[in-house]
């Protein structure tokens, strides 16, 4: 696997916060819709507790920024539908190819 370029690393650090914020906005909307359902309060409470515990471990919510993990983290963001390959248009072809290779595995 190739080493991420300085430009890609800088761009990634600039974008990750916005990507995560957008994803968390989506999650909050899903939570609100679920909480407005006609299910019993206890069912909603325990399901939300389980869901938040699971969601907070995803890269769309919490991620350690390491250059060595960048390709894998981006692939994880794509798998979790936080971003799509279209969000990588400003990145180098090498990064896009490395991420695509990981996604094919």
Short mmCIF file of N, CA, C and O in Angstrom, two decimals:
data_model
loop_
_atom_site.label_atom_id
_atom_site.label_comp_id
_atom_site.label_asym_id
_atom_site.label_seq_id
_atom_site.Cartn_x
_atom_site.Cartn_y
_atom_site.Cartn_z
N UNK A 1 0.86 -1.18 0.00
CA UNK A 1 0.00 0.00 0.00
C UNK A 1 0.89 1.23 0.00
O UNK A 1 1.90 1.28 0.69
N UNK A 2 0.50 2.22 -0.76
CA UNK A 2 1.29 3.45 -0.84
C UNK A 2 1.07 4.32 0.39
O UNK A 2 0.07 4.17 1.09
N UNK A 3 1.99 5.20 0.62
CA UNK A 3 1.89 6.16 1.73
C UNK A 3 1.03 7.35 1.26
O UNK A 3 1.20 7.83 0.15
N UNK A 4 0.10 7.83 2.09
CA UNK A 4 -0.70 9.00 1.70
C UNK A 4 0.20 10.22 1.46
O UNK A 4 1.17 10.43 2.18
N UNK A 5 -0.16 11.00 0.47
CA UNK A 5 0.61 12.22 0.18
C UNK A 5 0.31 13.27 1.25
O UNK A 5 -0.72 13.22 1.92
N UNK A 6 1.21 14.23 1.37
CA UNK A 6 1.00 15.33 2.33
C UNK A 6 -0.27 16.11 1.97
O UNK A 6 -1.02 16.51 2.85
N UNK A 7 -0.49 16.29 0.69
CA UNK A 7 -1.67 17.03 0.24
C UNK A 7 -2.95 16.28 0.61
O UNK A 7 -3.91 16.88 1.12
N UNK A 8 -2.99 14.98 0.37
CA UNK A 8 -4.17 14.18 0.72
C UNK A 8 -4.40 14.18 2.23
O UNK A 8 -5.53 14.27 2.69
N UNK A 9 -3.33 14.06 3.00
CA UNK A 9 -3.43 14.05 4.46
C UNK A 9 -4.01 15.37 4.97
O UNK A 9 -4.91 15.40 5.80
N UNK A 10 -3.52 16.47 4.41
CA UNK A 10 -4.01 17.79 4.81
C UNK A 10 -5.49 17.94 4.43
O UNK A 10 -6.31 18.41 5.24
N UNK A 11 -5.84 17.55 3.24
CA UNK A 11 -7.22 17.64 2.77
C UNK A 11 -8.14 16.77 3.62
O UNK A 11 -9.25 17.19 3.99
N UNK A 12 -7.71 15.60 3.96
CA UNK A 12 -8.49 14.68 4.80
C UNK A 12 -8.77 15.32 6.16
O UNK A 12 -9.90 15.31 6.65
N UNK A 13 -7.74 15.90 6.77
CA UNK A 13 -7.91 16.54 8.08
C UNK A 13 -8.85 17.73 8.00
O UNK A 13 -9.57 18.03 8.94
N UNK A 14 -8.87 18.41 6.86
CA UNK A 14 -9.78 19.54 6.67
C UNK A 14 -11.23 19.07 6.51
O UNK A 14 -12.15 19.74 6.95
N UNK A 15 -11.43 17.94 5.89
CA UNK A 15 -12.78 17.47 5.55
C UNK A 15 -13.44 16.58 6.60
O UNK A 15 -14.67 16.55 6.68
N UNK A 16 -12.67 15.86 7.39
CA UNK A 16 -13.25 14.85 8.27
C UNK A 16 -14.28 15.44 9.24
O UNK A 16 -15.32 14.84 9.49
N UNK A 17 -14.02 16.61 9.77
CA UNK A 17 -14.96 17.23 10.71
C UNK A 17 -16.31 17.51 10.08
O UNK A 17 -17.36 17.22 10.68
N UNK A 18 -16.31 18.04 8.86
CA UNK A 18 -17.57 18.30 8.16
C UNK A 18 -18.29 17.00 7.81
O UNK A 18 -19.51 16.92 7.90
N UNK A 19 -17.53 16.00 7.38
CA UNK A 19 -18.14 14.71 7.06
C UNK A 19 -18.83 14.13 8.30
O UNK A 19 -19.95 13.64 8.23
N UNK A 20 -18.14 14.19 9.44
CA UNK A 20 -18.71 13.65 10.67
C UNK A 20 -19.93 14.46 11.12
O UNK A 20 -20.93 13.89 11.54
N UNK A 21 -19.85 15.76 11.02
CA UNK A 21 -20.98 16.61 11.43
C UNK A 21 -22.21 16.29 10.59
O UNK A 21 -23.32 16.16 11.11
N UNK A 22 -22.01 16.16 9.29
CA UNK A 22 -23.13 15.83 8.39
C UNK A 22 -23.72 14.46 8.75
O UNK A 22 -24.94 14.29 8.79
N UNK A 23 -22.87 13.50 9.02
CA UNK A 23 -23.33 12.16 9.39
C UNK A 23 -24.11 12.19 10.71
O UNK A 23 -25.16 11.58 10.83
N UNK A 24 -23.59 12.93 11.69
CA UNK A 24 -24.28 12.99 12.97
C UNK A 24 -25.62 13.71 12.86
O UNK A 24 -26.59 13.35 13.55
N UNK A 25 -25.72 14.69 11.97
CA UNK A 25 -27.01 15.33 11.71
C UNK A 25 -28.01 14.30 11.19
O UNK A 25 -29.18 14.29 11.59
N UNK A 26 -27.55 13.43 10.30
CA UNK A 26 -28.40 12.37 9.76
C UNK A 26 -28.83 11.42 10.88
O UNK A 26 -30.01 11.04 10.97
N UNK A 27 -27.89 11.05 11.74
CA UNK A 27 -28.22 10.17 12.86
C UNK A 27 -29.26 10.80 13.78
O UNK A 27 -30.22 10.14 14.19
N UNK A 28 -29.07 12.07 14.12
CA UNK A 28 -29.99 12.75 15.02
C UNK A 28 -31.40 12.78 14.41
O UNK A 28 -32.39 12.59 15.12
N UNK A 29 -31.48 13.00 13.10
CA UNK A 29 -32.80 12.98 12.44
C UNK A 29 -33.43 11.59 12.56
O UNK A 29 -34.61 11.46 12.86
N UNK A 30 -32.63 10.54 12.33
CA UNK A 30 -33.14 9.18 12.47
C UNK A 30 -33.60 8.92 13.91
O UNK A 30 -34.65 8.31 14.12
N UNK A 31 -32.83 9.38 14.88
CA UNK A 31 -33.21 9.21 16.28
C UNK A 31 -34.53 9.92 16.56
O UNK A 31 -35.42 9.37 17.22
N UNK A 32 -34.65 11.16 16.09
CA UNK A 32 -35.87 11.94 16.34
C UNK A 32 -37.08 11.26 15.72
O UNK A 32 -38.14 11.16 16.36
N UNK A 33 -36.93 10.77 14.50
CA UNK A 33 -38.04 10.06 13.85
C UNK A 33 -38.44 8.83 14.66
O UNK A 33 -39.63 8.56 14.85
N UNK A 34 -37.46 8.10 15.13
CA UNK A 34 -37.72 6.90 15.92
C UNK A 34 -38.42 7.26 17.23
O UNK A 34 -39.38 6.61 17.64
N UNK A 35 -37.94 8.31 17.88
CA UNK A 35 -38.52 8.71 19.17
C UNK A 35 -39.95 9.23 19.03
O UNK A 35 -40.71 9.19 19.99
N UNK A 36 -40.32 9.67 17.84
CA UNK A 36 -41.69 10.13 17.60
C UNK A 36 -42.64 8.99 17.22
O UNK A 36 -43.82 9.23 17.00
N UNK A 37 -42.13 7.78 17.17
CA UNK A 37 -42.97 6.64 16.80
C UNK A 37 -43.95 6.31 17.93
O UNK A 37 -43.86 6.85 19.04
N UNK A 38 -44.86 5.41 17.65
CA UNK A 38 -45.90 5.02 18.61
C UNK A 38 -45.47 3.88 19.52
O UNK A 38 -46.30 3.35 20.26
N UNK A 39 -44.23 3.51 19.49
CA UNK A 39 -43.75 2.42 20.35
C UNK A 39 -43.78 2.86 21.81
O UNK A 39 -43.73 4.05 22.12
N UNK A 40 -43.82 1.90 22.74
CA UNK A 40 -43.78 2.25 24.16
C UNK A 40 -42.48 2.98 24.52
O UNK A 40 -41.42 2.71 23.93
N UNK A 41 -42.56 3.87 25.47
CA UNK A 41 -41.40 4.68 25.87
C UNK A 41 -40.22 3.80 26.28
O UNK A 41 -39.07 4.09 25.93
N UNK A 42 -40.48 2.72 26.99
CA UNK A 42 -39.38 1.85 27.44
C UNK A 42 -38.67 1.21 26.25
O UNK A 42 -37.44 1.09 26.24
N UNK A 43 -39.42 0.82 25.24
CA UNK A 43 -38.83 0.24 24.03
C UNK A 43 -37.94 1.26 23.34
O UNK A 43 -36.79 0.96 22.97
N UNK A 44 -38.44 2.48 23.19
CA UNK A 44 -37.66 3.53 22.54
C UNK A 44 -36.41 3.86 23.34
O UNK A 44 -35.33 4.02 22.77
N UNK A 45 -36.56 3.96 24.65
CA UNK A 45 -35.42 4.29 25.50
C UNK A 45 -34.30 3.28 25.35
O UNK A 45 -33.16 3.64 25.09
N UNK A 46 -34.61 2.01 25.49
CA UNK A 46 -33.57 0.98 25.46
C UNK A 46 -32.99 0.79 24.07
O UNK A 46 -31.80 0.53 23.90
N UNK A 47 -33.81 0.94 23.06
CA UNK A 47 -33.31 0.84 21.69
C UNK A 47 -32.38 2.01 21.39
O UNK A 47 -31.33 1.84 20.76
N UNK A 48 -32.74 3.22 21.84
CA UNK A 48 -31.88 4.38 21.61
C UNK A 48 -30.55 4.24 22.35
O UNK A 48 -29.50 4.58 21.82
N UNK A 49 -30.60 3.72 23.56
CA UNK A 49 -29.39 3.52 24.33
C UNK A 49 -28.44 2.57 23.58
O UNK A 49 -27.26 2.83 23.42
N UNK A 50 -29.00 1.49 23.05
CA UNK A 50 -28.20 0.51 22.29
C UNK A 50 -27.68 1.13 20.99
O UNK A 50 -26.51 0.96 20.63
N UNK A 51 -28.52 1.86 20.31
CA UNK A 51 -28.15 2.47 19.03
C UNK A 51 -27.04 3.51 19.21
O UNK A 51 -26.07 3.53 18.45
N UNK A 52 -27.17 4.37 20.21
CA UNK A 52 -26.15 5.40 20.43
C UNK A 52 -24.82 4.76 20.82
O UNK A 52 -23.76 5.18 20.35
N UNK A 53 -24.89 3.73 21.66
CA UNK A 53 -23.65 3.03 22.04
C UNK A 53 -22.95 2.47 20.80
O UNK A 53 -21.73 2.54 20.67
N UNK A 54 -23.72 1.91 19.88
CA UNK A 54 -23.15 1.35 18.64
C UNK A 54 -22.66 2.45 17.71
O UNK A 54 -21.55 2.40 17.20
N UNK A 55 -23.48 3.48 17.52
CA UNK A 55 -23.14 4.55 16.56
C UNK A 55 -21.92 5.35 16.98
O UNK A 55 -21.16 5.80 16.13
N UNK A 56 -21.73 5.53 18.27
CA UNK A 56 -20.60 6.36 18.69
C UNK A 56 -19.25 5.70 18.43
O UNK A 56 -18.21 6.35 18.50
N UNK A 57 -19.24 4.42 18.09
CA UNK A 57 -18.00 3.71 17.79
C UNK A 57 -17.66 3.73 16.30
O UNK A 57 -16.61 3.24 15.90
N UNK A 58 -18.54 4.30 15.48
CA UNK A 58 -18.30 4.32 14.04
C UNK A 58 -17.40 5.49 13.67
O UNK A 58 -17.36 6.51 14.36
N UNK A 59 -16.66 5.37 12.55
CA UNK A 59 -15.79 6.47 12.14
C UNK A 59 -16.54 7.75 11.78
O UNK A 59 -15.96 8.82 11.78
N UNK A 60 -17.83 7.63 11.52
CA UNK A 60 -18.62 8.82 11.23
C UNK A 60 -18.86 9.68 12.46
O UNK A 60 -19.25 10.84 12.36
N UNK A 61 -18.61 9.10 13.64
CA UNK A 61 -18.81 9.82 14.89
C UNK A 61 -17.49 10.07 15.60
O UNK A 61 -17.20 11.17 16.05
N UNK A 62 -16.67 9.04 15.71
CA UNK A 62 -15.42 9.15 16.47
C UNK A 62 -14.31 8.43 15.70
O UNK A 62 -14.48 7.28 15.30
N UNK A 63 -13.21 9.14 15.52
CA UNK A 63 -12.11 8.55 14.76
C UNK A 63 -10.79 9.11 15.28
O UNK A 63 -10.72 10.27 15.68
N UNK A 64 -9.78 8.27 15.34
CA UNK A 64 -8.43 8.73 15.66
C UNK A 64 -7.74 9.03 14.34
O UNK A 64 -7.65 8.15 13.48
N UNK A 65 -7.29 10.24 14.20
CA UNK A 65 -6.64 10.63 12.95
C UNK A 65 -5.19 10.15 12.93
O UNK A 65 -4.36 10.67 13.67
N UNK A 66 -4.96 9.15 12.11
CA UNK A 66 -3.60 8.63 11.90
C UNK A 66 -3.37 8.54 10.40
O UNK A 66 -4.15 7.92 9.68
N UNK A 67 -2.28 9.11 9.98
CA UNK A 67 -1.96 9.08 8.56
C UNK A 67 -1.87 7.65 8.05
O UNK A 67 -2.32 7.34 6.96
N UNK A 68 -1.32 6.76 8.86
CA UNK A 68 -1.14 5.37 8.43
C UNK A 68 -2.47 4.63 8.26
O UNK A 68 -2.53 3.62 7.58
N UNK A 69 -3.53 5.14 8.88
CA UNK A 69 -4.85 4.50 8.79
C UNK A 69 -5.80 5.21 7.83
O UNK A 69 -6.94 4.78 7.66
N UNK A 70 -5.34 6.26 7.22
CA UNK A 70 -6.23 7.12 6.43
C UNK A 70 -6.99 6.36 5.34
O UNK A 70 -8.21 6.51 5.22
N UNK A 71 -6.32 5.54 4.55
CA UNK A 71 -7.01 4.81 3.48
C UNK A 71 -8.10 3.90 4.06
O UNK A 71 -9.22 3.84 3.55
N UNK A 72 -7.76 3.18 5.13
CA UNK A 72 -8.71 2.27 5.77
C UNK A 72 -9.87 3.04 6.38
O UNK A 72 -11.02 2.60 6.29
N UNK A 73 -9.57 4.17 6.99
CA UNK A 73 -10.63 4.98 7.60
C UNK A 73 -11.58 5.53 6.55
O UNK A 73 -12.80 5.53 6.74
N UNK A 74 -11.04 5.99 5.43
CA UNK A 74 -11.89 6.49 4.36
C UNK A 74 -12.77 5.36 3.81
O UNK A 74 -13.96 5.56 3.57
N UNK A 75 -12.20 4.19 3.64
CA UNK A 75 -12.99 3.04 3.18
C UNK A 75 -14.10 2.73 4.20
O UNK A 75 -15.24 2.44 3.81
N UNK A 76 -13.79 2.82 5.48
CA UNK A 76 -14.79 2.61 6.52
C UNK A 76 -15.90 3.65 6.46
O UNK A 76 -17.08 3.34 6.64
N UNK A 77 -15.52 4.89 6.20
CA UNK A 77 -16.52 5.96 6.07
C UNK A 77 -17.45 5.70 4.88
O UNK A 77 -18.65 5.96 4.95
N UNK A 78 -16.89 5.17 3.81
CA UNK A 78 -17.70 4.84 2.64
C UNK A 78 -18.61 3.66 2.95
O UNK A 78 -19.81 3.68 2.64
N UNK A 79 -18.07 2.62 3.59
CA UNK A 79 -18.89 1.46 3.95
C UNK A 79 -20.03 1.82 4.88
O UNK A 79 -21.11 1.24 4.79
N UNK A 80 -19.80 2.78 5.79
CA UNK A 80 -20.84 3.21 6.73
C UNK A 80 -21.76 4.27 6.14
O UNK A 80 -22.61 4.81 6.83
N UNK A 81 -21.55 4.58 4.87
CA UNK A 81 -22.35 5.58 4.16
C UNK A 81 -22.26 6.98 4.77
O UNK A 81 -23.21 7.75 4.73
N UNK A 82 -21.10 7.28 5.34
CA UNK A 82 -20.83 8.62 5.85
C UNK A 82 -20.51 9.52 4.66
O UNK A 82 -20.96 10.66 4.58
N UNK A 83 -19.72 8.98 3.73
CA UNK A 83 -19.35 9.67 2.49
C UNK A 83 -19.49 8.68 1.34
O UNK A 83 -19.73 7.49 1.55
N UNK A 84 -19.27 9.18 0.13
CA UNK A 84 -19.24 8.32 -1.05
C UNK A 84 -17.94 8.59 -1.80
O UNK A 84 -17.21 9.54 -1.48
N UNK A 85 -17.68 7.81 -2.80
CA UNK A 85 -16.48 8.03 -3.61
C UNK A 85 -16.51 9.42 -4.25
O UNK A 85 -15.47 10.03 -4.48
N UNK A 86 -17.70 9.96 -4.50
CA UNK A 86 -17.81 11.31 -5.06
C UNK A 86 -17.20 12.37 -4.15
O UNK A 86 -16.74 13.40 -4.61
N UNK A 87 -17.21 12.11 -2.84
CA UNK A 87 -16.63 13.06 -1.88
C UNK A 87 -15.11 13.10 -1.96
O UNK A 87 -14.49 13.96 -1.33
N UNK A 88 -14.53 12.20 -2.71
CA UNK A 88 -13.07 12.13 -2.82
C UNK A 88 -12.54 12.80 -4.08
O UNK A 88 -11.37 12.66 -4.41
N UNK A 89 -13.37 13.55 -4.78
CA UNK A 89 -12.97 14.12 -6.07
C UNK A 89 -11.74 15.02 -5.99
O UNK A 89 -10.97 15.09 -6.94
N UNK A 90 -11.53 15.68 -4.85
CA UNK A 90 -10.37 16.58 -4.73
C UNK A 90 -9.09 15.84 -4.36
O UNK A 90 -8.00 16.42 -4.39
N UNK A 91 -9.21 14.58 -4.01
CA UNK A 91 -8.04 13.80 -3.58
C UNK A 91 -7.31 13.24 -4.81
O UNK A 91 -7.84 13.19 -5.91
N UNK A 92 -6.10 12.78 -4.57
CA UNK A 92 -5.27 12.25 -5.66
C UNK A 92 -5.85 10.93 -6.19
O UNK A 92 -6.60 10.24 -5.50
N UNK A 93 -5.46 10.62 -7.42
CA UNK A 93 -5.89 9.35 -8.01
C UNK A 93 -5.33 8.17 -7.21
O UNK A 93 -5.99 7.15 -7.06
N UNK A 94 -4.13 8.34 -6.66
CA UNK A 94 -3.53 7.27 -5.86
C UNK A 94 -4.36 6.94 -4.62
O UNK A 94 -4.56 5.77 -4.30
N UNK A 95 -4.87 7.96 -3.97
CA UNK A 95 -5.73 7.73 -2.81
C UNK A 95 -7.01 7.03 -3.23
O UNK A 95 -7.42 6.04 -2.61
N UNK A 96 -7.63 7.51 -4.28
CA UNK A 96 -8.89 6.91 -4.75
C UNK A 96 -8.68 5.44 -5.13
O UNK A 96 -9.52 4.59 -4.84
N UNK A 97 -7.56 5.15 -5.78
CA UNK A 97 -7.27 3.77 -6.17
C UNK A 97 -7.03 2.88 -4.95
O UNK A 97 -7.51 1.75 -4.89
N UNK A 98 -6.32 3.41 -3.95
CA UNK A 98 -6.05 2.64 -2.73
C UNK A 98 -7.35 2.35 -1.98
O UNK A 98 -7.57 1.23 -1.52
N UNK A 99 -8.22 3.34 -1.89
CA UNK A 99 -9.50 3.16 -1.20
C UNK A 99 -10.36 2.16 -1.98
O UNK A 99 -10.98 1.26 -1.39
N UNK A 100 -10.40 2.29 -3.30
CA UNK A 100 -11.17 1.36 -4.12
C UNK A 100 -10.67 -0.07 -3.95
O UNK A 100 -11.47 -1.02 -3.87
N UNK A 101 -9.37 -0.25 -3.85
CA UNK A 101 -8.79 -1.58 -3.65
C UNK A 101 -9.24 -2.16 -2.30
O UNK A 101 -9.62 -3.33 -2.22
N UNK A 102 -9.23 -1.35 -1.27
CA UNK A 102 -9.69 -1.80 0.06
C UNK A 102 -11.15 -2.17 0.01
O UNK A 102 -11.56 -3.20 0.57
N UNK A 103 -11.96 -1.38 -0.67
CA UNK A 103 -13.40 -1.64 -0.73
C UNK A 103 -13.73 -2.93 -1.48
O UNK A 103 -14.76 -3.55 -1.22
N UNK A 104 -12.84 -3.35 -2.40
CA UNK A 104 -13.08 -4.58 -3.16
C UNK A 104 -12.81 -5.83 -2.34
O UNK A 104 -13.25 -6.90 -2.71
N UNK A 105 -12.06 -5.69 -1.26
CA UNK A 105 -11.69 -6.85 -0.43
C UNK A 105 -12.86 -7.42 0.29
O UNK A 105 -13.79 -6.93 0.66
#
